[in-house]
Amino acid sequence: MKRIGILFLVLLFATSCQNPFKAPFNEKQDIKHWILKAEKEIAKDNWKESKDIARELSDGWVSIRKRVSLNASSDEMTQMDIAIEQFKVYVNQEDKTVALAEIERLKQLWQTIASL
């Protein structure tokens, strides 16, 4: 009976922890951070910083993509790849409206991927 209680506690602890496949190992891999930071800079029309952030977001995604793919569908992974590339194009064109719309798409995609 004691072993069952310990096993239950271990399982409860494991399920309450953040998914290790989605957790960033460093700031570079913090996708949510880069998305929110990009949104702020684009809203302020700070295009130089936005371009840097778009590169950081892309690099961060590349560094975490393989690990995240273990728990996400290939369709979600492909959609995220496309959304990041489109976002970079919109930022380089300095198209505020479309860039902000793509930020919303990135937020939704990341929320879906990170919640699995």
Coordinates of C-alpha atoms in Angstrom, one line a residue:
M1 CA 0.0 0.0 0.0
K2 CA 2.9 2.3 0.8
R3 CA 4.4 1.7 -2.6
I4 CA 1.2 2.6 -4.3
G5 CA 1.0 5.9 -2.4
I6 CA 4.6 6.8 -3.4
L7 CA 4.0 5.8 -7.0
F8 CA 0.9 8.0 -7.0
L9 CA 2.8 11.0 -5.6
V10 CA 5.6 10.5 -8.2
L11 CA 3.0 10.4 -11.0
L12 CA 1.2 13.4 -9.6
F13 CA 4.4 15.4 -9.5
A14 CA 5.4 14.4 -13.0
T15 CA 2.1 15.4 -14.5
S16 CA 2.2 18.8 -12.8
C17 CA 5.6 19.7 -14.2
Q18 CA 6.1 21.5 -17.4
N19 CA 6.7 19.3 -20.4
P20 CA 10.4 18.9 -20.7
F21 CA 10.2 18.6 -24.4
K22 CA 8.8 22.2 -24.7
A23 CA 10.7 23.9 -21.9
P24 CA 13.5 26.1 -23.2
F25 CA 17.0 25.2 -22.1
N26 CA 18.2 28.8 -22.5
E27 CA 16.8 32.2 -23.4
K28 CA 17.5 31.6 -27.1
Q29 CA 15.0 28.7 -27.1
D30 CA 12.2 30.7 -25.3
I31 CA 9.9 30.9 -28.3
K32 CA 7.1 32.6 -26.3
H33 CA 9.5 35.3 -25.1
W34 CA 10.6 36.1 -28.7
I35 CA 7.0 36.2 -30.0
L36 CA 5.9 38.6 -27.2
K37 CA 9.0 40.8 -27.6
A38 CA 8.5 41.0 -31.4
E39 CA 4.9 42.1 -30.8
K40 CA 6.0 45.0 -28.6
E41 CA 8.7 46.2 -31.0
I42 CA 6.5 46.0 -34.0
A43 CA 3.8 47.9 -32.2
K44 CA 6.4 50.7 -31.6
D45 CA 7.5 50.6 -35.2
N46 CA 11.0 49.6 -34.1
W47 CA 11.9 47.8 -37.3
K48 CA 15.6 47.4 -36.6
E49 CA 15.0 45.6 -33.3
S50 CA 12.1 43.7 -34.9
K51 CA 14.4 42.3 -37.6
D52 CA 16.9 41.2 -34.9
I53 CA 14.1 39.5 -32.9
A54 CA 12.8 37.8 -36.0
R55 CA 16.2 36.3 -36.6
E56 CA 16.4 35.3 -32.9
L57 CA 13.0 33.7 -33.1
S58 CA 14.0 31.7 -36.1
D59 CA 17.3 30.6 -34.6
G60 CA 15.5 29.6 -31.4
W61 CA 12.9 27.6 -33.3
V62 CA 15.7 25.8 -35.2
S63 CA 17.4 24.9 -31.9
I64 CA 14.3 23.6 -30.2
R65 CA 12.4 22.2 -33.2
K66 CA 13.8 18.6 -33.1
R67 CA 13.0 18.3 -29.4
V68 CA 9.5 19.8 -29.8
S69 CA 8.7 17.5 -32.7
L70 CA 8.7 14.5 -30.4
N71 CA 5.3 15.5 -29.0
A72 CA 3.8 17.6 -31.9
S73 CA 2.3 16.6 -35.2
S74 CA 4.2 17.1 -38.4
D75 CA 1.4 19.4 -39.6
E76 CA 1.8 21.7 -36.5
M77 CA 5.6 21.7 -37.0
T78 CA 5.2 22.6 -40.7
Q79 CA 2.7 25.4 -39.9
M80 CA 5.1 26.9 -37.4
D81 CA 8.0 26.7 -39.9
I82 CA 5.9 28.5 -42.5
A83 CA 4.6 31.1 -40.0
I84 CA 8.1 32.0 -38.8
E85 CA 9.3 32.4 -42.4
Q86 CA 6.3 34.5 -43.4
F87 CA 6.8 36.6 -40.2
K88 CA 10.4 37.3 -41.2
V89 CA 9.3 38.4 -44.6
Y90 CA 6.7 40.8 -43.2
V91 CA 9.2 42.3 -40.8
N92 CA 11.7 42.8 -43.5
Q93 CA 9.1 44.5 -45.6
E94 CA 8.1 46.6 -42.5
D95 CA 4.5 45.7 -43.0
K96 CA 3.1 46.4 -39.5
T97 CA -0.5 45.1 -40.0
V98 CA 0.5 41.8 -41.5
A99 CA 3.4 41.3 -39.2
L100 CA 1.1 41.7 -36.2
A101 CA -1.4 39.3 -37.7
E102 CA 1.4 36.8 -38.1
I103 CA 2.4 37.3 -34.5
E104 CA -1.2 36.3 -33.5
R105 CA -0.8 33.2 -35.6
L106 CA 2.5 32.4 -34.1
K107 CA 1.1 32.8 -30.6
Q108 CA -1.8 30.4 -31.4
L109 CA 0.5 27.8 -33.0
W110 CA 3.0 27.9 -30.1
Q111 CA 0.2 27.6 -27.6
T112 CA -1.1 24.5 -29.4
I113 CA 2.4 23.0 -29.7
A114 CA 3.4 23.8 -26.1
S115 CA 0.2 22.5 -24.6
L116 CA 0.6 18.9 -26.0

